[in-house]
């Protein structure tokens, strides 16, 4: 049974930090490209960051470059998103996604709210 479970979201003040985690089970994690997406109210879901199977390659949306860092631990079947210098416009539901060929799996999402 495939499961992706995000955690670490919450309410944080502007300028603060959060670390999201996505724990995976039910498939061979190390074979999957992992990504974080987000969706704000009334907006389309957008790619935030991605990481290759062994973590050697990462990519980021321009809006988060220099502030967010994606990483993975294949021994723990977990992908992370370290978010620093958070802004109100980062408020969204954050989702992790696993991709291998035609196979795509999504988590249920975790809410991140940046507000004073």
C-alpha positions as protocol buffer text, in pm:
chain_id: "A"
residue {
  index: 1
  type: UNK
  ca { x: 0 y: 0 z: 0 }
}
residue {
  index: 2
  type: UNK
  ca { x: 152 y: 327 z: -116 }
}
residue {
  index: 3
  type: UNK
  ca { x: 162 y: 600 z: 145 }
}
residue {
  index: 4
  type: UNK
  ca { x: 315 y: 948 z: 147 }
}
residue {
  index: 5
  type: UNK
  ca { x: 263 y: 1129 z: 474 }
}
residue {
  index: 6
  type: UNK
  ca { x: 362 y: 1494 z: 506 }
}
residue {
  index: 7
  type: UNK
  ca { x: 425 y: 1660 z: 839 }
}
residue {
  index: 8
  type: UNK
  ca { x: 582 y: 1973 z: 982 }
}
residue {
  index: 9
  type: UNK
  ca { x: 340 y: 2236 z: 862 }
}
residue {
  index: 10
  type: UNK
  ca { x: 192 y: 2502 z: 1085 }
}
residue {
  index: 11
  type: UNK
  ca { x: 165 y: 2872 z: 1158 }
}
residue {
  index: 12
  type: UNK
  ca { x: 484 y: 3076 z: 1148 }
}
residue {
  index: 13
  type: UNK
  ca { x: 562 y: 3446 z: 1149 }
}
residue {
  index: 14
  type: UNK
  ca { x: 718 y: 3615 z: 845 }
}
residue {
  index: 15
  type: UNK
  ca { x: 1091 y: 3555 z: 844 }
}
residue {
  index: 16
  type: UNK
  ca { x: 1054 y: 3230 z: 1032 }
}
residue {
  index: 17
  type: UNK
  ca { x: 1142 y: 2875 z: 935 }
}
residue {
  index: 18
  type: UNK
  ca { x: 972 y: 2539 z: 902 }
}
residue {
  index: 19
  type: UNK
  ca { x: 1093 y: 2195 z: 802 }
}
residue {
  index: 20
  type: UNK
  ca { x: 850 y: 1973 z: 618 }
}
residue {
  index: 21
  type: UNK
  ca { x: 893 y: 1597 z: 605 }
}
residue {
  index: 22
  type: UNK
  ca { x: 733 y: 1339 z: 377 }
}
residue {
  index: 23
  type: UNK
  ca { x: 762 y: 980 z: 492 }
}
residue {
  index: 24
  type: UNK
  ca { x: 706 y: 721 z: 224 }
}
residue {
  index: 25
  type: UNK
  ca { x: 613 y: 353 z: 226 }
}
residue {
  index: 26
  type: UNK
  ca { x: 483 y: 94 z: -17 }
}
residue {
  index: 27
  type: UNK
  ca { x: 733 y: 146 z: -299 }
}
residue {
  index: 28
  type: UNK
  ca { x: 1106 y: 165 z: -358 }
}
residue {
  index: 29
  type: UNK
  ca { x: 1171 y: 519 z: -246 }
}
residue {
  index: 30
  type: UNK
  ca { x: 1525 y: 538 z: -381 }
}
residue {
  index: 31
  type: UNK
  ca { x: 1400 y: 478 z: -736 }
}
residue {
  index: 32
  type: UNK
  ca { x: 1162 y: 774 z: -735 }
}
residue {
  index: 33
  type: UNK
  ca { x: 1222 y: 1137 z: -815 }
}
residue {
  index: 34
  type: UNK
  ca { x: 1070 y: 1338 z: -532 }
}
residue {
  index: 35
  type: UNK
  ca { x: 916 y: 1681 z: -545 }
}
residue {
  index: 36
  type: UNK
  ca { x: 736 y: 1932 z: -330 }
}
residue {
  index: 37
  type: UNK
  ca { x: 440 y: 2123 z: -469 }
}
residue {
  index: 38
  type: UNK
  ca { x: 214 y: 2381 z: -313 }
}
residue {
  index: 39
  type: UNK
  ca { x: -132 y: 2516 z: -374 }
}
residue {
  index: 40
  type: UNK
  ca { x: -259 y: 2844 z: -240 }
}
residue {
  index: 41
  type: UNK
  ca { x: -632 y: 2923 z: -222 }
}
residue {
  index: 42
  type: UNK
  ca { x: -767 y: 3008 z: -565 }
}
residue {
  index: 43
  type: UNK
  ca { x: -441 y: 2921 z: -738 }
}
residue {
  index: 44
  type: UNK
  ca { x: -310 y: 2626 z: -932 }
}
residue {
  index: 45
  type: UNK
  ca { x: -77 y: 2376 z: -776 }
}
residue {
  index: 46
  type: UNK
  ca { x: 284 y: 2470 z: -850 }
}
residue {
  index: 47
  type: UNK
  ca { x: 619 y: 2298 z: -832 }
}
residue {
  index: 48
  type: UNK
  ca { x: 834 y: 2423 z: -545 }
}
residue {
  index: 49
  type: UNK
  ca { x: 1137 y: 2195 z: -556 }
}
residue {
  index: 50
  type: UNK
  ca { x: 1253 y: 1860 z: -690 }
}
residue {
  index: 51
  type: UNK
  ca { x: 1533 y: 1617 z: -615 }
}
residue {
  index: 52
  type: UNK
  ca { x: 1682 y: 1328 z: -808 }
}
residue {
  index: 53
  type: UNK
  ca { x: 1685 y: 970 z: -688 }
}
residue {
  index: 54
  type: UNK
  ca { x: 2024 y: 993 z: -516 }
}
residue {
  index: 55
  type: UNK
  ca { x: 1996 y: 1359 z: -425 }
}
residue {
  index: 56
  type: UNK
  ca { x: 2268 y: 1480 z: -656 }
}
residue {
  index: 57
  type: UNK
  ca { x: 2043 y: 1713 z: -854 }
}
residue {
  index: 58
  type: UNK
  ca { x: 1790 y: 1962 z: -723 }
}
residue {
  index: 59
  type: UNK
  ca { x: 1575 y: 2229 z: -881 }
}
residue {
  index: 60
  type: UNK
  ca { x: 1368 y: 2511 z: -737 }
}
residue {
  index: 61
  type: UNK
  ca { x: 1101 y: 2755 z: -835 }
}
residue {
  index: 62
  type: UNK
  ca { x: 1244 y: 3103 z: -875 }
}
residue {
  index: 63
  type: UNK
  ca { x: 1021 y: 3227 z: -595 }
}
residue {
  index: 64
  type: UNK
  ca { x: 1191 y: 3003 z: -336 }
}
residue {
  index: 65
  type: UNK
  ca { x: 1552 y: 2990 z: -458 }
}
residue {
  index: 66
  type: UNK
  ca { x: 1796 y: 3074 z: -182 }
}
residue {
  index: 67
  type: UNK
  ca { x: 1530 y: 3027 z: 87 }
}
residue {
  index: 68
  type: UNK
  ca { x: 1416 y: 2664 z: 54 }
}
residue {
  index: 69
  type: UNK
  ca { x: 1625 y: 2349 z: 46 }
}
residue {
  index: 70
  type: UNK
  ca { x: 1504 y: 2006 z: -59 }
}
residue {
  index: 71
  type: UNK
  ca { x: 1685 y: 1695 z: 62 }
}
residue {
  index: 72
  type: UNK
  ca { x: 1621 y: 1325 z: 99 }
}
residue {
  index: 73
  type: UNK
  ca { x: 1733 y: 1036 z: 316 }
}
residue {
  index: 74
  type: UNK
  ca { x: 1694 y: 712 z: 122 }
}
residue {
  index: 75
  type: UNK
  ca { x: 1773 y: 508 z: 433 }
}
residue {
  index: 76
  type: UNK
  ca { x: 1472 y: 664 z: 607 }
}
residue {
  index: 77
  type: UNK
  ca { x: 1245 y: 680 z: 300 }
}
residue {
  index: 78
  type: UNK
  ca { x: 1191 y: 1048 z: 368 }
}
residue {
  index: 79
  type: UNK
  ca { x: 1215 y: 1370 z: 174 }
}
residue {
  index: 80
  type: UNK
  ca { x: 1246 y: 1708 z: 344 }
}
residue {
  index: 81
  type: UNK
  ca { x: 1183 y: 2071 z: 262 }
}
residue {
  index: 82
  type: UNK
  ca { x: 1366 y: 2322 z: 476 }
}
residue {
  index: 83
  type: UNK
  ca { x: 1195 y: 2658 z: 444 }
}
residue {
  index: 84
  type: UNK
  ca { x: 1368 y: 2971 z: 570 }
}
residue {
  index: 85
  type: UNK
  ca { x: 1286 y: 3340 z: 549 }
}
residue {
  index: 86
  type: UNK
  ca { x: 921 y: 3257 z: 501 }
}
residue {
  index: 87
  type: UNK
  ca { x: 691 y: 3514 z: 347 }
}
residue {
  index: 88
  type: UNK
  ca { x: 312 y: 3551 z: 361 }
}
residue {
  index: 89
  type: UNK
  ca { x: 300 y: 3451 z: -5 }
}
residue {
  index: 90
  type: UNK
  ca { x: 442 y: 3110 z: 90 }
}
residue {
  index: 91
  type: UNK
  ca { x: 111 y: 3032 z: 258 }
}
residue {
  index: 92
  type: UNK
  ca { x: -32 y: 2720 z: 93 }
}
residue {
  index: 93
  type: UNK
  ca { x: -95 y: 2352 z: 130 }
}
residue {
  index: 94
  type: UNK
  ca { x: 231 y: 2171 z: 58 }
}
residue {
  index: 95
  type: UNK
  ca { x: 229 y: 1831 z: -109 }
}
residue {
  index: 96
  type: UNK
  ca { x: 503 y: 1581 z: -176 }
}
residue {
  index: 97
  type: UNK
  ca { x: 503 y: 1380 z: -494 }
}
residue {
  index: 98
  type: UNK
  ca { x: 689 y: 1068 z: -603 }
}
residue {
  index: 99
  type: UNK
  ca { x: 749 y: 998 z: -970 }
}
residue {
  index: 100
  type: UNK
  ca { x: 889 y: 694 z: -1150 }
}
residue {
  index: 101
  type: UNK
  ca { x: 814 y: 674 z: -1518 }
}
residue {
  index: 102
  type: UNK
  ca { x: 438 y: 687 z: -1557 }
}
residue {
  index: 103
  type: UNK
  ca { x: 380 y: 633 z: -1185 }
}
residue {
  index: 104
  type: UNK
  ca { x: 295 y: 936 z: -975 }
}
residue {
  index: 105
  type: UNK
  ca { x: 198 y: 928 z: -609 }
}
residue {
  index: 106
  type: UNK
  ca { x: 85 y: 1221 z: -395 }
}
residue {
  index: 107
  type: UNK
  ca { x: 63 y: 1287 z: -27 }
}
residue {
  index: 108
  type: UNK
  ca { x: -241 y: 1439 z: 143 }
}
residue {
  index: 109
  type: UNK
  ca { x: -74 y: 1775 z: 204 }
}
residue {
  index: 110
  type: UNK
  ca { x: 23 y: 1984 z: 503 }
}
residue {
  index: 111
  type: UNK
  ca { x: -87 y: 2342 z: 565 }
}
residue {
  index: 112
  type: UNK
  ca { x: 174 y: 2616 z: 595 }
}
residue {
  index: 113
  type: UNK
  ca { x: 52 y: 2957 z: 706 }
}
residue {
  index: 114
  type: UNK
  ca { x: 286 y: 3255 z: 725 }
}
residue {
  index: 115
  type: UNK
  ca { x: 127 y: 3537 z: 915 }
}
residue {
  index: 116
  type: UNK
  ca { x: 195 y: 3782 z: 1194 }
}
